[in-house]
mmCIF file with all atom_site columns, C-alpha atoms and ligand atoms in Angstrom:
data_model
loop_
_atom_site.group_PDB
_atom_site.id
_atom_site.type_symbol
_atom_site.label_atom_id
_atom_site.label_alt_id
_atom_site.label_comp_id
_atom_site.label_asym_id
_atom_site.label_entity_id
_atom_site.label_seq_id
_atom_site.pdbx_PDB_ins_code
_atom_site.Cartn_x
_atom_site.Cartn_y
_atom_site.Cartn_z
_atom_site.occupancy
_atom_site.B_iso_or_equiv
_atom_site.pdbx_formal_charge
_atom_site.auth_seq_id
_atom_site.auth_comp_id
_atom_site.auth_asym_id
_atom_site.auth_atom_id
_atom_site.pdbx_PDB_model_num
ATOM   1   C CA . MET A 1 1   ? 26.682  35.955 11.049  1.00 37.00 ? 1   MET A CA 1
ATOM   2   C CA . THR A 1 2   ? 24.393  34.816 7.765   1.00 37.00 ? 2   THR A CA 1
ATOM   3   C CA . LEU A 1 3   ? 21.658  33.122 7.615   1.00 41.00 ? 3   LEU A CA 1
ATOM   4   C CA . MET A 1 4   ? 21.413  31.509 3.753   1.00 38.00 ? 4   MET A CA 1
ATOM   5   C CA . PRO A 1 5   ? 17.921  30.721 2.600   1.00 42.00 ? 5   PRO A CA 1
ATOM   6   C CA . GLU A 1 6   ? 17.149  26.568 2.056   1.00 46.00 ? 6   GLU A CA 1
ATOM   7   C CA . ASN A 1 7   ? 17.334  26.598 -1.223  1.00 46.00 ? 7   ASN A CA 1
ATOM   8   C CA . PRO A 1 8   ? 20.155  29.835 -2.836  1.00 44.00 ? 8   PRO A CA 1
ATOM   9   C CA . PRO A 1 9   ? 18.624  30.537 -6.392  1.00 44.00 ? 9   PRO A CA 1
ATOM   10  C CA . PRO A 1 10  ? 21.120  30.348 -9.045  1.00 47.00 ? 10  PRO A CA 1
ATOM   11  C CA . SER A 1 11  ? 23.730  33.487 -9.612  1.00 42.00 ? 11  SER A CA 1
ATOM   12  C CA . GLY A 1 12  ? 23.273  32.609 -13.112 1.00 53.00 ? 12  GLY A CA 1
ATOM   13  C CA . LYS A 1 13  ? 20.006  32.821 -15.059 1.00 76.00 ? 13  LYS A CA 1
ATOM   14  C CA . VAL A 1 14  ? 18.328  29.515 -15.553 1.00 85.00 ? 14  VAL A CA 1
ATOM   15  C CA . ARG A 1 15  ? 16.857  28.483 -18.741 1.00 83.00 ? 15  ARG A CA 1
ATOM   16  C CA . LEU A 1 16  ? 15.642  25.118 -19.487 1.00 91.00 ? 16  LEU A CA 1
ATOM   17  C CA . PRO A 1 17  ? 16.679  22.703 -22.497 1.00 87.00 ? 17  PRO A CA 1
ATOM   18  C CA . PRO A 1 18  ? 16.536  24.279 -25.922 1.00 90.00 ? 18  PRO A CA 1
ATOM   19  C CA . GLY A 1 19  ? 13.150  23.163 -26.738 1.00 93.00 ? 19  GLY A CA 1
ATOM   20  C CA . LYS A 1 20  ? 11.980  22.379 -23.625 1.00 96.00 ? 20  LYS A CA 1
ATOM   21  C CA . SER A 1 21  ? 8.623   23.979 -20.972 1.00 98.00 ? 21  SER A CA 1
ATOM   22  C CA . LEU A 1 22  ? 8.172   23.608 -17.845 1.00 98.00 ? 22  LEU A CA 1
ATOM   23  C CA . VAL A 1 23  ? 4.941   22.608 -17.238 1.00 98.00 ? 23  VAL A CA 1
ATOM   24  C CA . LEU A 1 24  ? 3.125   22.821 -13.432 1.00 98.00 ? 24  LEU A CA 1
ATOM   25  C CA . ILE A 1 25  ? 1.178   20.321 -11.811 1.00 98.00 ? 25  ILE A CA 1
ATOM   26  C CA . GLY A 1 26  ? -0.805  20.532 -8.414  1.00 98.00 ? 26  GLY A CA 1
ATOM   27  C CA . LEU A 1 27  ? -4.267  20.478 -6.884  1.00 98.00 ? 27  LEU A CA 1
ATOM   28  C CA . MET A 1 28  ? -6.777  24.013 -6.728  1.00 97.00 ? 28  MET A CA 1
ATOM   29  C CA . GLY A 1 29  ? -4.993  26.511 -5.216  1.00 94.00 ? 29  GLY A CA 1
ATOM   30  C CA . ALA A 1 30  ? -1.308  25.509 -4.893  1.00 95.00 ? 30  ALA A CA 1
ATOM   31  C CA . GLY A 1 31  ? -0.857  28.345 -6.613  1.00 94.00 ? 31  GLY A CA 1
ATOM   32  C CA . LYS A 1 32  ? 0.617   26.946 -10.145 1.00 97.00 ? 32  LYS A CA 1
ATOM   33  C CA . SER A 1 33  ? -0.210  30.471 -11.961 1.00 96.00 ? 33  SER A CA 1
ATOM   34  C CA . SER A 1 34  ? 1.141   32.720 -9.493  1.00 95.00 ? 34  SER A CA 1
ATOM   35  C CA . VAL A 1 35  ? 4.598   31.130 -9.622  1.00 97.00 ? 35  VAL A CA 1
ATOM   36  C CA . GLY A 1 36  ? 3.997   30.767 -12.996 1.00 98.00 ? 36  GLY A CA 1
ATOM   37  C CA . ARG A 1 37  ? 4.266   33.795 -14.116 1.00 98.00 ? 37  ARG A CA 1
ATOM   38  C CA . ARG A 1 38  ? 7.044   34.546 -12.027 1.00 97.00 ? 38  ARG A CA 1
ATOM   39  C CA . VAL A 1 39  ? 8.897   31.856 -12.812 1.00 97.00 ? 39  VAL A CA 1
ATOM   40  C CA . ALA A 1 40  ? 8.168   32.228 -17.055 1.00 97.00 ? 40  ALA A CA 1
ATOM   41  C CA . LYS A 1 41  ? 9.714   35.784 -16.471 1.00 96.00 ? 41  LYS A CA 1
ATOM   42  C CA . ILE A 1 42  ? 12.654  34.706 -15.268 1.00 96.00 ? 42  ILE A CA 1
ATOM   43  C CA . LEU A 1 43  ? 13.036  31.892 -17.796 1.00 96.00 ? 43  LEU A CA 1
ATOM   44  C CA . ASN A 1 44  ? 12.142  34.380 -20.196 1.00 95.00 ? 44  ASN A CA 1
ATOM   45  C CA . LEU A 1 45  ? 9.652   32.140 -21.850 1.00 97.00 ? 45  LEU A CA 1
ATOM   46  C CA . PRO A 1 46  ? 6.341   32.660 -22.821 1.00 98.00 ? 46  PRO A CA 1
ATOM   47  C CA . PHE A 1 47  ? 3.383   31.947 -19.631 1.00 98.00 ? 47  PHE A CA 1
ATOM   48  C CA . VAL A 1 48  ? 0.689   30.048 -20.782 1.00 98.00 ? 48  VAL A CA 1
ATOM   49  C CA . ASP A 1 49  ? -2.724  28.241 -18.602 1.00 98.00 ? 49  ASP A CA 1
ATOM   50  C CA . ALA A 1 50  ? -4.135  25.374 -19.608 1.00 98.00 ? 50  ALA A CA 1
ATOM   51  C CA . ASP A 1 51  ? -7.760  25.985 -17.836 1.00 98.00 ? 51  ASP A CA 1
ATOM   52  C CA . GLU A 1 52  ? -7.444  29.212 -19.465 1.00 97.00 ? 52  GLU A CA 1
ATOM   53  C CA . GLU A 1 53  ? -6.490  28.246 -23.090 1.00 98.00 ? 53  GLU A CA 1
ATOM   54  C CA . VAL A 1 54  ? -9.658  25.317 -22.467 1.00 98.00 ? 54  VAL A CA 1
ATOM   55  C CA . GLU A 1 55  ? -12.010 27.982 -21.872 1.00 97.00 ? 55  GLU A CA 1
ATOM   56  C CA . ARG A 1 56  ? -10.756 29.486 -25.257 1.00 97.00 ? 56  ARG A CA 1
ATOM   57  C CA . ALA A 1 57  ? -11.226 26.682 -27.291 1.00 97.00 ? 57  ALA A CA 1
ATOM   58  C CA . ALA A 1 58  ? -14.957 26.441 -25.549 1.00 96.00 ? 58  ALA A CA 1
ATOM   59  C CA . GLY A 1 59  ? -15.650 29.173 -25.550 1.00 97.00 ? 59  GLY A CA 1
ATOM   60  C CA . CYS A 1 60  ? -17.623 29.080 -22.177 1.00 96.00 ? 60  CYS A CA 1
ATOM   61  C CA . SER A 1 61  ? -15.515 29.357 -18.257 1.00 96.00 ? 61  SER A CA 1
ATOM   62  C CA . VAL A 1 62  ? -14.493 25.737 -17.213 1.00 97.00 ? 62  VAL A CA 1
ATOM   63  C CA . GLU A 1 63  ? -18.183 25.958 -14.320 1.00 96.00 ? 63  GLU A CA 1
ATOM   64  C CA . ASP A 1 64  ? -20.156 25.860 -17.541 1.00 97.00 ? 64  ASP A CA 1
ATOM   65  C CA . ILE A 1 65  ? -18.214 22.817 -19.464 1.00 97.00 ? 65  ILE A CA 1
ATOM   66  C CA . PHE A 1 66  ? -19.365 21.378 -16.811 1.00 97.00 ? 66  PHE A CA 1
ATOM   67  C CA . ARG A 1 67  ? -22.394 22.421 -16.388 1.00 96.00 ? 67  ARG A CA 1
ATOM   68  C CA . LEU A 1 68  ? -22.724 22.028 -19.324 1.00 97.00 ? 68  LEU A CA 1
ATOM   69  C CA . TYR A 1 69  ? -21.586 19.092 -21.388 1.00 97.00 ? 69  TYR A CA 1
ATOM   70  C CA . GLY A 1 70  ? -20.289 16.861 -17.925 1.00 97.00 ? 70  GLY A CA 1
ATOM   71  C CA . GLU A 1 71  ? -16.553 16.573 -16.175 1.00 97.00 ? 71  GLU A CA 1
ATOM   72  C CA . ASP A 1 72  ? -15.917 13.809 -19.089 1.00 98.00 ? 72  ASP A CA 1
ATOM   73  C CA . ALA A 1 73  ? -16.203 15.921 -21.416 1.00 97.00 ? 73  ALA A CA 1
ATOM   74  C CA . PHE A 1 74  ? -13.865 18.803 -19.990 1.00 98.00 ? 74  PHE A CA 1
ATOM   75  C CA . ARG A 1 75  ? -10.734 16.061 -19.255 1.00 98.00 ? 75  ARG A CA 1
ATOM   76  C CA . ASP A 1 76  ? -10.873 15.700 -23.195 1.00 98.00 ? 76  ASP A CA 1
ATOM   77  C CA . GLY A 1 77  ? -10.884 18.718 -24.405 1.00 98.00 ? 77  GLY A CA 1
ATOM   78  C CA . GLU A 1 78  ? -8.272  19.492 -21.127 1.00 98.00 ? 78  GLU A CA 1
ATOM   79  C CA . GLU A 1 79  ? -6.305  16.696 -23.272 1.00 98.00 ? 79  GLU A CA 1
ATOM   80  C CA . ARG A 1 80  ? -6.505  18.169 -26.730 1.00 98.00 ? 80  ARG A CA 1
ATOM   81  C CA . VAL A 1 81  ? -5.670  21.056 -25.444 1.00 98.00 ? 81  VAL A CA 1
ATOM   82  C CA . ILE A 1 82  ? -2.809  20.302 -23.480 1.00 98.00 ? 82  ILE A CA 1
ATOM   83  C CA . ALA A 1 83  ? -1.119  18.095 -25.867 1.00 98.00 ? 83  ALA A CA 1
ATOM   84  C CA . ARG A 1 84  ? -1.400  21.167 -28.048 1.00 98.00 ? 84  ARG A CA 1
ATOM   85  C CA . LEU A 1 85  ? -0.165  23.859 -26.504 1.00 98.00 ? 85  LEU A CA 1
ATOM   86  C CA . LEU A 1 86  ? 3.054   21.755 -26.371 1.00 98.00 ? 86  LEU A CA 1
ATOM   87  C CA . GLU A 1 87  ? 3.441   21.178 -29.249 1.00 97.00 ? 87  GLU A CA 1
ATOM   88  C CA . ALA A 1 88  ? 3.452   25.020 -29.784 1.00 96.00 ? 88  ALA A CA 1
ATOM   89  C CA . GLY A 1 89  ? 6.581   24.625 -28.788 1.00 96.00 ? 89  GLY A CA 1
ATOM   90  C CA . PRO A 1 90  ? 9.236   26.412 -25.301 1.00 97.00 ? 90  PRO A CA 1
ATOM   91  C CA . GLN A 1 91  ? 6.372   28.040 -21.869 1.00 98.00 ? 91  GLN A CA 1
ATOM   92  C CA . VAL A 1 92  ? 5.758   27.903 -18.854 1.00 98.00 ? 92  VAL A CA 1
ATOM   93  C CA . LEU A 1 93  ? 2.532   26.033 -18.741 1.00 98.00 ? 93  LEU A CA 1
ATOM   94  C CA . ALA A 1 94  ? 0.161   26.051 -15.510 1.00 98.00 ? 94  ALA A CA 1
ATOM   95  C CA . THR A 1 95  ? -2.427  22.560 -15.586 1.00 98.00 ? 95  THR A CA 1
ATOM   96  C CA . GLY A 1 96  ? -5.562  22.594 -14.087 1.00 98.00 ? 96  GLY A CA 1
ATOM   97  C CA . GLY A 1 97  ? -5.580  20.208 -11.280 1.00 98.00 ? 97  GLY A CA 1
ATOM   98  C CA . GLY A 1 98  ? -6.514  16.748 -12.725 1.00 98.00 ? 98  GLY A CA 1
ATOM   99  C CA . ALA A 1 99  ? -4.430  17.148 -15.956 1.00 98.00 ? 99  ALA A CA 1
ATOM   100 C CA . PHE A 1 100 ? -1.540  14.858 -14.768 1.00 98.00 ? 100 PHE A CA 1
ATOM   101 C CA . MET A 1 101 ? -4.038  12.498 -13.440 1.00 98.00 ? 101 MET A CA 1
ATOM   102 C CA . ASN A 1 102 ? -4.114  11.295 -17.652 1.00 98.00 ? 102 ASN A CA 1
ATOM   103 C CA . PRO A 1 103 ? -1.472  9.359  -18.456 1.00 98.00 ? 103 PRO A CA 1
ATOM   104 C CA . ARG A 1 104 ? -1.429  10.188 -22.193 1.00 98.00 ? 104 ARG A CA 1
ATOM   105 C CA . THR A 1 105 ? -1.255  13.726 -20.983 1.00 98.00 ? 105 THR A CA 1
ATOM   106 C CA . ARG A 1 106 ? 1.306   12.733 -18.145 1.00 98.00 ? 106 ARG A CA 1
ATOM   107 C CA . GLU A 1 107 ? 3.674   11.218 -20.957 1.00 98.00 ? 107 GLU A CA 1
ATOM   108 C CA . HIS A 1 108 ? 2.799   14.040 -23.955 1.00 98.00 ? 108 HIS A CA 1
ATOM   109 C CA . ILE A 1 109 ? 4.116   17.068 -20.745 1.00 98.00 ? 109 ILE A CA 1
ATOM   110 C CA . ARG A 1 110 ? 7.446   14.406 -20.180 1.00 98.00 ? 110 ARG A CA 1
ATOM   111 C CA . LYS A 1 111 ? 8.512   13.975 -23.405 1.00 97.00 ? 111 LYS A CA 1
ATOM   112 C CA . ALA A 1 112 ? 8.135   17.822 -24.244 1.00 96.00 ? 112 ALA A CA 1
ATOM   113 C CA . GLY A 1 113 ? 10.095  18.959 -20.877 1.00 90.00 ? 113 GLY A CA 1
ATOM   114 C CA . VAL A 1 114 ? 10.070  19.545 -16.901 1.00 97.00 ? 114 VAL A CA 1
ATOM   115 C CA . SER A 1 115 ? 7.601   18.460 -14.798 1.00 98.00 ? 115 SER A CA 1
ATOM   116 C CA . ALA A 1 116 ? 6.973   20.431 -11.524 1.00 98.00 ? 116 ALA A CA 1
ATOM   117 C CA . TRP A 1 117 ? 4.482   19.814 -8.401  1.00 98.00 ? 117 TRP A CA 1
ATOM   118 C CA . LEU A 1 118 ? 3.414   22.366 -6.198  1.00 97.00 ? 118 LEU A CA 1
ATOM   119 C CA . ARG A 1 119 ? 3.180   20.262 -2.986  1.00 97.00 ? 119 ARG A CA 1
ATOM   120 C CA . ALA A 1 120 ? 0.396   21.741 -0.265  1.00 96.00 ? 120 ALA A CA 1
ATOM   121 C CA . ASP A 1 121 ? -1.334  21.091 2.194   1.00 95.00 ? 121 ASP A CA 1
ATOM   122 C CA . LEU A 1 122 ? -4.103  20.672 2.737   1.00 97.00 ? 122 LEU A CA 1
ATOM   123 C CA . ASP A 1 123 ? -4.910  23.612 5.265   1.00 96.00 ? 123 ASP A CA 1
ATOM   124 C CA . LEU A 1 124 ? -3.035  26.108 3.172   1.00 95.00 ? 124 LEU A CA 1
ATOM   125 C CA . LEU A 1 125 ? -4.996  24.853 0.097   1.00 96.00 ? 125 LEU A CA 1
ATOM   126 C CA . VAL A 1 126 ? -8.707  24.716 2.058   1.00 96.00 ? 126 VAL A CA 1
ATOM   127 C CA . ARG A 1 127 ? -7.859  28.737 2.880   1.00 93.00 ? 127 ARG A CA 1
ATOM   128 C CA . ARG A 1 128 ? -6.312  29.631 -0.671  1.00 92.00 ? 128 ARG A CA 1
ATOM   129 C CA . THR A 1 129 ? -9.589  27.423 -2.644  1.00 94.00 ? 129 THR A CA 1
ATOM   130 C CA . SER A 1 130 ? -11.904 29.903 -0.293  1.00 92.00 ? 130 SER A CA 1
ATOM   131 C CA . ARG A 1 131 ? -10.778 33.030 -2.360  1.00 86.00 ? 131 ARG A CA 1
ATOM   132 C CA . ARG A 1 132 ? -12.392 32.003 -5.331  1.00 80.00 ? 132 ARG A CA 1
ATOM   133 C CA . GLY A 1 133 ? -15.042 30.708 -7.199  1.00 79.00 ? 133 GLY A CA 1
ATOM   134 C CA . GLY A 1 134 ? -15.126 28.870 -10.104 1.00 84.00 ? 134 GLY A CA 1
ATOM   135 C CA . ARG A 1 135 ? -13.972 25.797 -9.417  1.00 92.00 ? 135 ARG A CA 1
ATOM   136 C CA . PRO A 1 136 ? -17.191 23.161 -10.178 1.00 95.00 ? 136 PRO A CA 1
ATOM   137 C CA . LEU A 1 137 ? -15.634 20.474 -8.661  1.00 96.00 ? 137 LEU A CA 1
ATOM   138 C CA . LEU A 1 138 ? -15.402 22.624 -5.145  1.00 95.00 ? 138 LEU A CA 1
ATOM   139 C CA . ALA A 1 139 ? -19.057 23.522 -5.684  1.00 93.00 ? 139 ALA A CA 1
ATOM   140 C CA . HIS A 1 140 ? -20.836 20.968 -3.957  1.00 91.00 ? 140 HIS A CA 1
ATOM   141 C CA . GLY A 1 141 ? -19.957 18.460 -0.848  1.00 92.00 ? 141 GLY A CA 1
ATOM   142 C CA . ASN A 1 142 ? -17.968 20.462 2.840   1.00 95.00 ? 142 ASN A CA 1
ATOM   143 C CA . PRO A 1 143 ? -14.485 21.515 -0.310  1.00 96.00 ? 143 PRO A CA 1
ATOM   144 C CA . ARG A 1 144 ? -12.011 20.369 2.440   1.00 97.00 ? 144 ARG A CA 1
ATOM   145 C CA . GLU A 1 145 ? -12.917 17.016 2.407   1.00 98.00 ? 145 GLU A CA 1
ATOM   146 C CA . THR A 1 146 ? -12.787 17.348 -1.567  1.00 98.00 ? 146 THR A CA 1
ATOM   147 C CA . LEU A 1 147 ? -9.599  18.772 -1.059  1.00 98.00 ? 147 LEU A CA 1
ATOM   148 C CA . GLU A 1 148 ? -9.168  15.562 1.859   1.00 98.00 ? 148 GLU A CA 1
ATOM   149 C CA . ARG A 1 149 ? -9.404  12.864 -1.295  1.00 98.00 ? 149 ARG A CA 1
ATOM   150 C CA . LEU A 1 150 ? -8.167  14.583 -4.148  1.00 98.00 ? 150 LEU A CA 1
ATOM   151 C CA . ILE A 1 151 ? -4.108  14.699 -2.160  1.00 98.00 ? 151 ILE A CA 1
ATOM   152 C CA . GLU A 1 152 ? -5.487  10.947 -1.139  1.00 98.00 ? 152 GLU A CA 1
ATOM   153 C CA . GLU A 1 153 ? -6.068  9.736  -5.266  1.00 98.00 ? 153 GLU A CA 1
ATOM   154 C CA . ARG A 1 154 ? -3.211  12.579 -6.068  1.00 98.00 ? 154 ARG A CA 1
ATOM   155 C CA . TYR A 1 155 ? -0.450  12.716 -4.138  1.00 98.00 ? 155 TYR A CA 1
ATOM   156 C CA . PRO A 1 156 ? 1.552   9.361  -5.751  1.00 98.00 ? 156 PRO A CA 1
ATOM   157 C CA . ILE A 1 157 ? 0.736   10.165 -9.637  1.00 98.00 ? 157 ILE A CA 1
ATOM   158 C CA . TYR A 1 158 ? 1.638   14.113 -8.762  1.00 98.00 ? 158 TYR A CA 1
ATOM   159 C CA . ALA A 1 159 ? 4.862   12.193 -7.089  1.00 98.00 ? 159 ALA A CA 1
ATOM   160 C CA . GLU A 1 160 ? 6.075   11.304 -10.714 1.00 98.00 ? 160 GLU A CA 1
ATOM   161 C CA . ALA A 1 161 ? 6.744   15.039 -11.581 1.00 98.00 ? 161 ALA A CA 1
ATOM   162 C CA . ASP A 1 162 ? 10.414  15.719 -12.362 1.00 97.00 ? 162 ASP A CA 1
ATOM   163 C CA . ILE A 1 163 ? 10.656  18.957 -9.574  1.00 96.00 ? 163 ILE A CA 1
ATOM   164 C CA . VAL A 1 164 ? 9.192   18.652 -6.334  1.00 97.00 ? 164 VAL A CA 1
ATOM   165 C CA . ILE A 1 165 ? 8.333   21.794 -3.964  1.00 95.00 ? 165 ILE A CA 1
ATOM   166 C CA . ASP A 1 166 ? 6.869   22.831 -1.240  1.00 93.00 ? 166 ASP A CA 1
ATOM   167 C CA . THR A 1 167 ? 4.533   25.033 -0.891  1.00 90.00 ? 167 THR A CA 1
ATOM   168 C CA . THR A 1 168 ? 4.548   25.510 3.362   1.00 79.00 ? 168 THR A CA 1
ATOM   169 C CA . ASP A 1 169 ? 3.389   29.167 2.373   1.00 70.00 ? 169 ASP A CA 1
ATOM   170 C CA . GLU A 1 170 ? 1.945   32.710 1.663   1.00 67.00 ? 170 GLU A CA 1
ATOM   171 C CA . ASN A 1 171 ? 5.010   33.535 -0.037  1.00 84.00 ? 171 ASN A CA 1
ATOM   172 C CA . ILE A 1 172 ? 5.062   32.999 -3.995  1.00 89.00 ? 172 ILE A CA 1
ATOM   173 C CA . GLU A 1 173 ? 8.122   34.810 -4.415  1.00 92.00 ? 173 GLU A CA 1
ATOM   174 C CA . LEU A 1 174 ? 9.644   31.778 -1.728  1.00 92.00 ? 174 LEU A CA 1
ATOM   175 C CA . MET A 1 175 ? 7.992   29.015 -4.147  1.00 94.00 ? 175 MET A CA 1
ATOM   176 C CA . VAL A 1 176 ? 9.937   31.159 -6.724  1.00 95.00 ? 176 VAL A CA 1
ATOM   177 C CA . ASP A 1 177 ? 13.726  31.383 -5.795  1.00 94.00 ? 177 ASP A CA 1
ATOM   178 C CA . ARG A 1 178 ? 12.799  27.771 -4.777  1.00 94.00 ? 178 ARG A CA 1
ATOM   179 C CA . LEU A 1 179 ? 11.375  26.186 -8.139  1.00 96.00 ? 179 LEU A CA 1
ATOM   180 C CA . VAL A 1 180 ? 14.653  28.278 -10.044 1.00 95.00 ? 180 VAL A CA 1
ATOM   181 C CA . ALA A 1 181 ? 17.232  27.061 -7.535  1.00 94.00 ? 181 ALA A CA 1
ATOM   182 C CA . ALA A 1 182 ? 15.531  23.556 -7.718  1.00 94.00 ? 182 ALA A CA 1
ATOM   183 C CA . LEU A 1 183 ? 15.730  24.291 -11.845 1.00 95.00 ? 183 LEU A CA 1
ATOM   184 C CA . ALA A 1 184 ? 19.508  25.174 -11.701 1.00 92.00 ? 184 ALA A CA 1
ATOM   185 C CA . ASN A 1 185 ? 20.283  22.065 -9.755  1.00 88.00 ? 185 ASN A CA 1
ATOM   186 C CA . LEU A 1 186 ? 18.041  20.227 -12.063 1.00 81.00 ? 186 LEU A CA 1
ATOM   187 C CA . GLY A 1 187 ? 20.954  17.387 -13.955 1.00 57.00 ? 187 GLY A CA 1
ATOM   188 C CA . ASN A 1 188 ? 19.212  18.489 -17.541 1.00 47.00 ? 188 ASN A CA 1
ATOM   189 C CA . ALA A 1 189 ? 18.486  21.665 -16.776 1.00 45.00 ? 189 ALA A CA 1
ATOM   190 C CA . ALA A 1 190 ? 21.901  24.422 -17.100 1.00 46.00 ? 190 ALA A CA 1
ATOM   191 C CA . GLU A 1 191 ? 23.040  27.702 -15.777 1.00 47.00 ? 191 GLU A CA 1
ATOM   192 C CA . VAL A 1 192 ? 24.727  30.026 -17.946 1.00 44.00 ? 192 VAL A CA 1
ATOM   193 C CA . ALA A 1 193 ? 25.973  33.468 -17.061 1.00 36.00 ? 193 ALA A CA 1
ATOM   194 C CA . SER A 1 194 ? 24.124  36.245 -17.778 1.00 36.00 ? 194 SER A CA 1
HETATM 195 C C1 . S3P B 2 .   ? -9.030  21.208 -11.486 1.00 71.75 ? 1   S3P B C1 1
HETATM 196 C C2 . S3P B 2 .   ? -8.843  21.956 -11.210 1.00 71.75 ? 1   S3P B C2 1
HETATM 197 C C3 . S3P B 2 .   ? -9.516  23.470 -11.833 1.00 71.75 ? 1   S3P B C3 1
HETATM 198 C C4 . S3P B 2 .   ? -9.254  23.063 -13.487 1.00 71.75 ? 1   S3P B C4 1
HETATM 199 C C5 . S3P B 2 .   ? -11.141 22.151 -12.718 1.00 71.75 ? 1   S3P B C5 1
HETATM 200 C C6 . S3P B 2 .   ? -10.498 21.420 -12.494 1.00 71.75 ? 1   S3P B C6 1
HETATM 201 C C7 . S3P B 2 .   ? -9.183  19.484 -10.583 1.00 71.75 ? 1   S3P B C7 1
HETATM 202 O O1 . S3P B 2 .   ? -8.090  23.838 -12.284 1.00 71.75 ? 1   S3P B O1 1
HETATM 203 O O2 . S3P B 2 .   ? -8.767  22.347 -13.912 1.00 71.75 ? 1   S3P B O2 1
HETATM 204 O O3 . S3P B 2 .   ? -11.710 23.675 -12.242 1.00 71.75 ? 1   S3P B O3 1
HETATM 205 O O4 . S3P B 2 .   ? -9.614  18.927 -11.435 1.00 71.75 ? 1   S3P B O4 1
HETATM 206 O O5 . S3P B 2 .   ? -8.633  19.859 -9.525  1.00 71.75 ? 1   S3P B O5 1
HETATM 207 P P1 . S3P B 2 .   ? -6.555  24.465 -10.975 1.00 71.75 ? 1   S3P B P1 1
HETATM 208 O O6 . S3P B 2 .   ? -6.006  23.220 -10.523 1.00 71.75 ? 1   S3P B O6 1
HETATM 209 O O7 . S3P B 2 .   ? -5.702  25.722 -11.943 1.00 71.75 ? 1   S3P B O7 1
HETATM 210 O O8 . S3P B 2 .   ? -7.927  24.879 -10.164 1.00 71.75 ? 1   S3P B O8 1
#
């Protein structure tokens, strides 16, 4: 007997509609950058990390932007940078966890292409975020409680994404396969022969 994966990857090449981008959303630790980098290769598009672009524009780290100028200043910069990036043409864009909570950013994303939410449960996020610092929202207090609160606040909004991919394990390649399969199934993505 041959076991088929839950969402088998499509046989042909998947591409986005002309001129459109793929925007990854999800909480800190969901794997947006790791998955995004790999999917960008498959889609033959540039990969862009919104936080890195905010850092480039500000000339300092996200941590320092929060510390020196405050969260509101970071959110303003994040909104402007994402709007500019999405105007630049097709790409795979990994956004910071708070970006999709901004209604204007959601609108930009909706117009620019396909949004995909990497949905992860609390335990996975706690595990993954404990491995890397540099996340000001988790720098104070109990990270588990903060992530739990963010899940409550954000998941109802993240649910507006075009695609939802469950991150139930540590296997990035499986996530990539699921996302590619979901793109192929999406009405506005075209599967073409290689
Ligand atoms: C944030 C997530 C971070 C970064 C900033 C705020 C958030 O990005 O944008 O620390 O509000 O969830 P990642 O989701 O890439 O860690």
